[in-house]
Tab-separated table of C-alpha atoms and ligand atoms in Angstrom:
chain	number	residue	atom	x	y	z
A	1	UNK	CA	33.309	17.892	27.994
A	2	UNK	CA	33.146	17.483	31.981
A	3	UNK	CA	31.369	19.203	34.754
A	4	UNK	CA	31.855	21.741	35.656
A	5	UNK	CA	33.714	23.283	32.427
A	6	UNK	CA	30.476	21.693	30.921
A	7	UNK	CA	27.218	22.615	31.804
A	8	UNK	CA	24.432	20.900	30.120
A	9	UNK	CA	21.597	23.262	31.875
A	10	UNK	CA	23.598	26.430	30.000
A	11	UNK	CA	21.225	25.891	26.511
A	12	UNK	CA	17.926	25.250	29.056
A	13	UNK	CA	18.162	28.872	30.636
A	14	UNK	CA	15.815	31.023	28.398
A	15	UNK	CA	12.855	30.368	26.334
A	16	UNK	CA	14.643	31.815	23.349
A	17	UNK	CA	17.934	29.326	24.031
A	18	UNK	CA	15.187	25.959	24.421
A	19	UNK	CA	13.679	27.500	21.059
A	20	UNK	CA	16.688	27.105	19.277
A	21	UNK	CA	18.272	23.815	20.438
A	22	UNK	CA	14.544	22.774	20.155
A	23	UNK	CA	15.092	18.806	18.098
A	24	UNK	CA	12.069	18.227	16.976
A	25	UNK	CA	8.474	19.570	16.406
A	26	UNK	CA	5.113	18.732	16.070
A	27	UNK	CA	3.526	20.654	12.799
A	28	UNK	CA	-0.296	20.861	12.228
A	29	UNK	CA	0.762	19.422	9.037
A	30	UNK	CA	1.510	15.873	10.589
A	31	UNK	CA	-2.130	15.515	11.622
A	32	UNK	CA	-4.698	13.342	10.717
A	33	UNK	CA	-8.240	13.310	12.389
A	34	UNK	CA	-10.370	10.205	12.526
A	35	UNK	CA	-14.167	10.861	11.742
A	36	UNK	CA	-17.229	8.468	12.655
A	37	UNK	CA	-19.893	8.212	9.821
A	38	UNK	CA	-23.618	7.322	11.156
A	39	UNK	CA	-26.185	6.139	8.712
A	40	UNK	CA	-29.099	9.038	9.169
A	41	UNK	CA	-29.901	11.587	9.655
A	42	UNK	CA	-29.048	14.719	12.260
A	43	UNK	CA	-27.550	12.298	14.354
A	44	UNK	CA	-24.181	13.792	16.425
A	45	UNK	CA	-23.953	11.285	19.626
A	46	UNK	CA	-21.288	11.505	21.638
A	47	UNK	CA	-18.770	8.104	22.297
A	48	UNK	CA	-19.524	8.269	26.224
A	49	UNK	CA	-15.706	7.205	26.338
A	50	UNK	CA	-14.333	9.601	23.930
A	51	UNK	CA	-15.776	13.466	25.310
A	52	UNK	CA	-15.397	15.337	22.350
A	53	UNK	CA	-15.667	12.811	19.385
A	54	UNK	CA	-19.135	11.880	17.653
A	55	UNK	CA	-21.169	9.245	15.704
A	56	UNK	CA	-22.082	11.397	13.584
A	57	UNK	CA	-24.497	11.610	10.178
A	58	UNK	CA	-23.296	13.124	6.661
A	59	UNK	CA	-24.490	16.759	7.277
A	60	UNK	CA	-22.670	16.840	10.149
A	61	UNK	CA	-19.336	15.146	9.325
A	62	UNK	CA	-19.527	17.457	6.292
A	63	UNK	CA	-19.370	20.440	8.648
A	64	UNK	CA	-16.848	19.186	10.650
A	65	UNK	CA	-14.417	18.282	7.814
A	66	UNK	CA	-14.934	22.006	7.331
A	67	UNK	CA	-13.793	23.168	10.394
A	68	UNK	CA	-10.969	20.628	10.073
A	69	UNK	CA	-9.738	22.341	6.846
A	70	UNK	CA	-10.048	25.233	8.280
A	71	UNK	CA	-8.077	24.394	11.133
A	72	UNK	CA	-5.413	23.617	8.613
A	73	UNK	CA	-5.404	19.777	9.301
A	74	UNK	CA	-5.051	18.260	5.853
A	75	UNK	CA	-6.338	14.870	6.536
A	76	UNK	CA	-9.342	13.481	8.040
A	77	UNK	CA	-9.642	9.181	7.862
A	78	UNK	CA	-12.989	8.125	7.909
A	79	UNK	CA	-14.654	4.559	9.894
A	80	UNK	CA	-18.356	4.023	8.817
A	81	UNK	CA	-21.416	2.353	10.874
A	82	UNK	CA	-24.035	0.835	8.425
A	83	UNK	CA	-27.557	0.692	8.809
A	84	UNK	CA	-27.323	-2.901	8.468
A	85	UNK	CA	-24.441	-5.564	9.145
A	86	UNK	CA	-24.555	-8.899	8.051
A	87	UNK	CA	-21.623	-11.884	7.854
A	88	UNK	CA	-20.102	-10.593	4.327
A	89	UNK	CA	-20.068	-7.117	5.632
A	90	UNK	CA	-22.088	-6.048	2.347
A	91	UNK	CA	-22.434	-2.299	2.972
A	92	UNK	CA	-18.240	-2.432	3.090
A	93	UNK	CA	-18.234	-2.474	-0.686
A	94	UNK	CA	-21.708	-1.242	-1.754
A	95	UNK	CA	-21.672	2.128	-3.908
A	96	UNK	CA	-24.070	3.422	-1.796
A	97	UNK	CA	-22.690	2.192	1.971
A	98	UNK	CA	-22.290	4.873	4.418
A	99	UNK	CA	-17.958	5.337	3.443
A	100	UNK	CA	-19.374	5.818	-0.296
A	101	UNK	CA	-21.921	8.604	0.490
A	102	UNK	CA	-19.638	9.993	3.617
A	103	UNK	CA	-16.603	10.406	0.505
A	104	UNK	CA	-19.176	11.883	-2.033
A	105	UNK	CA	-20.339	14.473	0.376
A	106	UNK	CA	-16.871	15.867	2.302
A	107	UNK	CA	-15.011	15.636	-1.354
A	108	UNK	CA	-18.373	17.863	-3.029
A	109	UNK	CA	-17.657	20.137	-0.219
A	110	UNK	CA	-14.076	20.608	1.191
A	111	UNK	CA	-12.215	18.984	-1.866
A	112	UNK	CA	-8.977	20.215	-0.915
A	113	UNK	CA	-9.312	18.080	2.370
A	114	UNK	CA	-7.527	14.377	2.087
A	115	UNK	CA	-9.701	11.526	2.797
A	116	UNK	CA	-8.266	8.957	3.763
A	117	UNK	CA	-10.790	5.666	4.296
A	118	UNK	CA	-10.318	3.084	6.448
A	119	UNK	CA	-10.648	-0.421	4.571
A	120	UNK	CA	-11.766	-3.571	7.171
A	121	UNK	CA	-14.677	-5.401	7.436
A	122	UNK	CA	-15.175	-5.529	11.488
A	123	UNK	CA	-17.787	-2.699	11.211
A	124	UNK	CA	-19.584	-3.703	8.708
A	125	UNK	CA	-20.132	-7.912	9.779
A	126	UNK	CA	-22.722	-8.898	12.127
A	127	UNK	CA	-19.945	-10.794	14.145
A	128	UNK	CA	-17.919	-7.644	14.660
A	129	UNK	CA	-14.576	-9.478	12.940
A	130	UNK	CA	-12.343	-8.269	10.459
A	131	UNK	CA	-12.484	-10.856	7.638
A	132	UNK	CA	-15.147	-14.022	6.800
A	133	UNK	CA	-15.549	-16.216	8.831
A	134	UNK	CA	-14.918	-20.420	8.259
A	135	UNK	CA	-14.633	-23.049	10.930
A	136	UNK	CA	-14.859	-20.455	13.948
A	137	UNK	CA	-11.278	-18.128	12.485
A	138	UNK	CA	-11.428	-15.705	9.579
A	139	UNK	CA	-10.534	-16.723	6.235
A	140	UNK	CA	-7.490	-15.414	4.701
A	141	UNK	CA	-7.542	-15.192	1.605
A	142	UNK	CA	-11.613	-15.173	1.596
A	143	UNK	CA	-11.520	-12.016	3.255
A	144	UNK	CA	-8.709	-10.326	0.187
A	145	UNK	CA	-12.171	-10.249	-2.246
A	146	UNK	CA	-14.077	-8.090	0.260
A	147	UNK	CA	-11.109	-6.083	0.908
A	148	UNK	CA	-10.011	-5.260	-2.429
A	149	UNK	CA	-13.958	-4.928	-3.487
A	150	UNK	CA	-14.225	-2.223	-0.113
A	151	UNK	CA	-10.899	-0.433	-1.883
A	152	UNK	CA	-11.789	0.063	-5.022
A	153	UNK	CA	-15.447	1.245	-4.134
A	154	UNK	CA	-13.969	3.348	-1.894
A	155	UNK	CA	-11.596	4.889	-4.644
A	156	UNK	CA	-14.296	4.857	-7.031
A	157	UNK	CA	-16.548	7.434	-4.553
A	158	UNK	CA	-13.424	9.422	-4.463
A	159	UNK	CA	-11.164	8.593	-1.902
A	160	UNK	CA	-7.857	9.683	-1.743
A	161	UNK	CA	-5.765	7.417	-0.138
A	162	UNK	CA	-6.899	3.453	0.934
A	163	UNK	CA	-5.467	2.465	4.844
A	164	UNK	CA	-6.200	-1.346	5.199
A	165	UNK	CA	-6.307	-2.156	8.624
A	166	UNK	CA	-7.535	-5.720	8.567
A	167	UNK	CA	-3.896	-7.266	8.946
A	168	UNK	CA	-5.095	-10.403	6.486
A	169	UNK	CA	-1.813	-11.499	5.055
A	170	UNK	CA	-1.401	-10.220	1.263
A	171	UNK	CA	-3.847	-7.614	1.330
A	172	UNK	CA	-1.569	-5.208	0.285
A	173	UNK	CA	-0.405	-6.293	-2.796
A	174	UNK	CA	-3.934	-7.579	-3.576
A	175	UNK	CA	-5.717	-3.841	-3.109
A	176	UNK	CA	-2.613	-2.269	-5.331
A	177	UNK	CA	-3.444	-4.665	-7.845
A	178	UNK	CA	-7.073	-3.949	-7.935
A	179	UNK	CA	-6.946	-0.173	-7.589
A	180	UNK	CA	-3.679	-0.487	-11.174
A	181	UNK	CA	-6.195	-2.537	-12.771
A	182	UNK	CA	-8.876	0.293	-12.511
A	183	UNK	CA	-7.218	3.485	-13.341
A	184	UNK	CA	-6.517	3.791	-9.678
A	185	UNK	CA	-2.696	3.573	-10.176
A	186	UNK	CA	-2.121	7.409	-8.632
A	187	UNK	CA	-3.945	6.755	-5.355
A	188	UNK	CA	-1.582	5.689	-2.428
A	189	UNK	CA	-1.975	3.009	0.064
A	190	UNK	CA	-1.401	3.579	3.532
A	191	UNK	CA	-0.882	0.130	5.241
A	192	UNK	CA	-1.937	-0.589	8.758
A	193	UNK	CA	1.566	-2.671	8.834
A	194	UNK	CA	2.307	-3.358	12.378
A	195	UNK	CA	-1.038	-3.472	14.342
A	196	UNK	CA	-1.046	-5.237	17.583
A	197	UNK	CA	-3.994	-7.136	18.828
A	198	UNK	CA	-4.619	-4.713	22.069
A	199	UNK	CA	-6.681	-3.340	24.850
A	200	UNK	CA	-6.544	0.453	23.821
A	201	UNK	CA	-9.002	-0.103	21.297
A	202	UNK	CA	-11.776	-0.206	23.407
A	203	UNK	CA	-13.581	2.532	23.359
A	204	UNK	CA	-12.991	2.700	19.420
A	205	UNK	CA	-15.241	-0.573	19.176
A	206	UNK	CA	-17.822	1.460	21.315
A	207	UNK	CA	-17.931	3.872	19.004
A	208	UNK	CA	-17.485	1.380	15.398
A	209	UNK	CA	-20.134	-0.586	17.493
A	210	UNK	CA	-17.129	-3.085	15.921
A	211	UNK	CA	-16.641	-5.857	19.034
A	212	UNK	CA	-15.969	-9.094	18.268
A	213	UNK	CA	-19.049	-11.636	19.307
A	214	UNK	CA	-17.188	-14.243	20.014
A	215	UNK	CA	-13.635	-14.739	20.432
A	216	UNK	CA	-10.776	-11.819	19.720
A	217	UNK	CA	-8.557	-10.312	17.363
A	218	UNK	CA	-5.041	-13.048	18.445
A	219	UNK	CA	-5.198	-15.118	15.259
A	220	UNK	CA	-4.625	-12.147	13.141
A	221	UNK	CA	-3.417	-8.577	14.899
A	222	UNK	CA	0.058	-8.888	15.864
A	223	UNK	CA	0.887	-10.342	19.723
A	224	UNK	CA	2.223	-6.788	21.936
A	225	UNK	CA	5.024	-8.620	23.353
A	226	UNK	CA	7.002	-9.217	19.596
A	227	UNK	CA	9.514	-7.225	17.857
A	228	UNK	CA	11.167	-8.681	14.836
A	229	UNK	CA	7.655	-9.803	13.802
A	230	UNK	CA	6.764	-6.654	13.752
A	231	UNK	CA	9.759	-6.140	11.254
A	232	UNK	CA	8.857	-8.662	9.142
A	233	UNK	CA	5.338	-7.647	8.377
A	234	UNK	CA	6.634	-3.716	7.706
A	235	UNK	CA	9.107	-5.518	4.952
A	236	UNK	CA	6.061	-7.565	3.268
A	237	UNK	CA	4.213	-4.331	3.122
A	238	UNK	CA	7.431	-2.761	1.272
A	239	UNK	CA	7.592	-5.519	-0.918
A	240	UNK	CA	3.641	-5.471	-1.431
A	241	UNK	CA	3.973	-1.584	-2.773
A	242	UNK	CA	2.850	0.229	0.190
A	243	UNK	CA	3.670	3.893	-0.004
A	244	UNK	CA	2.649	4.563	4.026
A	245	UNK	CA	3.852	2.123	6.908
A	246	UNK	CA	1.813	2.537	10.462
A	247	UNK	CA	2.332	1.434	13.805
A	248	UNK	CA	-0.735	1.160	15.548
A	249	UNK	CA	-1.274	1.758	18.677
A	250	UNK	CA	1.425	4.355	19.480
A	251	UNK	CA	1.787	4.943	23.356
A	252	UNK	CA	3.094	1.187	24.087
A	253	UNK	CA	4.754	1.001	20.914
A	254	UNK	CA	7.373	3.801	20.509
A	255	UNK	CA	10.314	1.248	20.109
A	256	UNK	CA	8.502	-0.122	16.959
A	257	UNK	CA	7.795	3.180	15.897
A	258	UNK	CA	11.904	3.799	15.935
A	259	UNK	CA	12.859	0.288	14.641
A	260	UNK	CA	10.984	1.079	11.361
A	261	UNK	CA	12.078	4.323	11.120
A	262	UNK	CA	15.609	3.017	11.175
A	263	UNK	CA	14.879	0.540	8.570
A	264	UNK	CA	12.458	1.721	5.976
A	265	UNK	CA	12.420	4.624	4.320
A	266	UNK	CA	8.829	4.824	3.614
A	267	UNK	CA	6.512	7.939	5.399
A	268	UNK	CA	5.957	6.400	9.119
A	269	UNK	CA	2.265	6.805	10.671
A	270	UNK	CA	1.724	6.390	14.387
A	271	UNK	CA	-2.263	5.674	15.067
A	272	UNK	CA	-2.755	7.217	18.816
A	273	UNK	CA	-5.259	5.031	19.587
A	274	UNK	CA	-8.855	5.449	21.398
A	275	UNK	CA	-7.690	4.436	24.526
A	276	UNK	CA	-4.683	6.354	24.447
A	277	UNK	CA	-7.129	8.958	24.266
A	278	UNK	CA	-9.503	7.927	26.822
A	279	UNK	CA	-6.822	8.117	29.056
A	280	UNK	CA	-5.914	11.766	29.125
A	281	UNK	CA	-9.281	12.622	29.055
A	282	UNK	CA	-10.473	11.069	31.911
A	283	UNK	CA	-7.419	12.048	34.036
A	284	UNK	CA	-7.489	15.307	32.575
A	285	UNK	CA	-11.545	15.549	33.660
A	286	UNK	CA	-10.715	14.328	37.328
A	287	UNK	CA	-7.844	17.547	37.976
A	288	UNK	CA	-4.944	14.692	38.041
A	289	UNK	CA	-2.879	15.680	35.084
A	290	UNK	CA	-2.460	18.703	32.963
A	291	UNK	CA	-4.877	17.652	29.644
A	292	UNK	CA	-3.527	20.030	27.153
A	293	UNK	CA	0.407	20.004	28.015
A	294	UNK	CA	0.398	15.573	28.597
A	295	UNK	CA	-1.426	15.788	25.012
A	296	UNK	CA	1.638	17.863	23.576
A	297	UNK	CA	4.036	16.039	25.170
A	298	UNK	CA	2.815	12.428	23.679
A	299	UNK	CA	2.549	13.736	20.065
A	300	UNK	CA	5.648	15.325	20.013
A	301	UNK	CA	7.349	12.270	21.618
A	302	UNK	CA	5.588	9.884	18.833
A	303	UNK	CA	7.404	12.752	16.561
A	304	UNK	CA	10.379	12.197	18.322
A	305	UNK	CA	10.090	8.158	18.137
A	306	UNK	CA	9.842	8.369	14.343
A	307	UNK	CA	6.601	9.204	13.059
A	308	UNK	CA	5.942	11.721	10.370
A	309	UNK	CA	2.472	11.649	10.626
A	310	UNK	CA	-0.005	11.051	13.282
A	311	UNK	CA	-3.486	9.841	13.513
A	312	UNK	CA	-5.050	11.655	16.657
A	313	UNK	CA	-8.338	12.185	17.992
A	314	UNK	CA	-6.632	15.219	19.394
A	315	UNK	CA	-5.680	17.219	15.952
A	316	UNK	CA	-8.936	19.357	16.432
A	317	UNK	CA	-7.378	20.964	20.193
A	318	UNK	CA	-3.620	19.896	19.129
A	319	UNK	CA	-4.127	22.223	15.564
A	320	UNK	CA	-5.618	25.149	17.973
A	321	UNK	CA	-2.729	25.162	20.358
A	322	UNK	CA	-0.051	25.039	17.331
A	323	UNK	CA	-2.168	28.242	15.681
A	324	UNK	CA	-1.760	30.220	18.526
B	401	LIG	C1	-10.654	-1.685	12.483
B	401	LIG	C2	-9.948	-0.671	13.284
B	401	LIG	C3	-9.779	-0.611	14.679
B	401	LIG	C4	-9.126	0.585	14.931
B	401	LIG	C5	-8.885	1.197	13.708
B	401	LIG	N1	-9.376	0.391	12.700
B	401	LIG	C6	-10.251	-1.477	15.760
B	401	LIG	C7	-9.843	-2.862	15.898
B	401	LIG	O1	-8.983	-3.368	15.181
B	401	LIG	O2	-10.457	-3.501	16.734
B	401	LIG	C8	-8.779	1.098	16.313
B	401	LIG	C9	-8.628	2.561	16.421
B	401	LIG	C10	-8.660	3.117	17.787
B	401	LIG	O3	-8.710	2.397	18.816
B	401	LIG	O4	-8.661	4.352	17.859
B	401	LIG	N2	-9.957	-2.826	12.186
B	402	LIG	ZN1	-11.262	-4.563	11.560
């Protein structure tokens, strides 16, 4: 196969001939749409660096979840903001902490819709970390009975799936043993496996209200420039029982997203992060890029990476696009 007996641009000529050499797709299916949960009451604020994504109280994430079923999206995952924060993080595993109510409501109303909740402590601690804190670093193995007390209070309000994105080491095996132990054995953790400690979470932490207050995230999210550790901590959460890997952020990270492809056989999750986000917005708002089409063309190329599903502050516009 040489030029000029072969012509690669032959299959490029027609819509119809791109549509059916077409590789790979992006399906409304795949998407997952993150959801902020505001103790109170009519409260739908705008994250100044996220246009288009809200704080939001119950009433109103109840009629967005809604519109998100409607949309066909079949998953929403859900990040609370308490009324109060304090250094356990109490209102993590309270029955009645915002993620407890938030659950309760959107299952009462749209209970075909998958809730997925995010298990971590960093928005519910008044020092913003993921874990308790001892001698200025968080505490292991500490942290694992506020994590697997967040899970199972979290099943218990009627959660469908648990995504711990804390990276404390055993946390896995710990909430799968909690949630067998309670009659919990059918609901599936998703496992925030490979999550490096980075920059394009930013504007998420404006809109958690989830920054550190001293310090960072280095002595437990995962350092961008590594690979095979990235490797290792996908196999623990294989051996741990996870039933979801994830690869968090996305944009910088499209060679992990392939590497565990290649090697586990699990569902793959790409989170495309707040920043990521941010990003096309803002260019988008100043006339430099194309909004809609550089959106397409970064999902589909996380599809393309390896991911199976996606976690995208985008699946509201990306799901319109794909209906029509
Ligand atoms: C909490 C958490 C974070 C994100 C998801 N879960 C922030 C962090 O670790 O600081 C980031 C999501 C995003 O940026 O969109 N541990
Ligand atoms: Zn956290």
């Amino acid at each position: 196969m040489f030029f000029p007996e072969y012509r690669a641009r032959r299959t490029r000529r027609t819509d119809t001939l791109r549509r059916m050499v077409r590789e790979n797709f992006l399906r409304i299916d795949d998407l997952i749409y993150p959801m902020f949960s505001a103790f109170g009451e009519n409260i739908r604020k705008e994250i100044p660096s996220m246009p288009g994504i809200y704080q939001q109280s119950i009433e109103h994430i109840v009629a967005e979840a809604k519109e998100v079923h409607e949309l066909g999206i079949p998953a929403v995952i859900l990040f609370g903001i308490p009324e109060e924060k304090d250094p356990l993080g109490q209102d993590a595993y309270c029955e009645t902490g915002i993620i407890q109510e938030t659950v309760r409501a959107i299952k009462a109303a749209v209970p075909e819709l998958l809730v997925i909740t995010d298990v971590c402590m960093c928005e519910y601690t008044d020092h913003g970390h993921c874990g308790v804190i001892k001698d200025g670093d968080v505490d292991n193995d500490e942290t694992l009975k506020l994590l697997t007390a967040e899970a199972l209070s979290h099943a218990r309000a009627g959660a469908d799936l648990i995504a711990p994105s804390d990276m404390m080491d055993g946390r896995v095996a710990a909430i799968r043993e909690v949630l067998d132990a309670n009659q919990f054995s059918h609901i599936p953790v998703m496992s925030y496996a490979v999550k490096y400690a980075s920059a394009y979470y930013g504007p998420f932490r404006d809109a958690a209200d989830s920054t550190p207050q001293f310090g960072d995230r280095r002595s437990y999210q995962m350092d961008p420039p590594n690979r095979l550790e990235a490797l290792r901590e996908a196999e623990l959460d294989v051996q741990e029982c996870a039933d979801f890997l994830m690869v968090k952020p996305a944009l910088a990270y499209l060679d992990i997203l392939r590497d565990l492809k290649e090697r586990f056989n699990l569902p793959l999750v790409a989170y495309n992060v707040s920043g990521e986000y941010s990003m096309v917005k803002a260019a988008a708002a100043k006339g430099w890029i194309d909004g809609d089409r550089v959106m397409m063309e970064t999902l589909v190329g996380m599809k393309r990476a390896g991911a199976d599903l996606i976690i995208t502050y985008h699946a509201k516009e990306a799901a319109r696009l794909l209906q029509s």
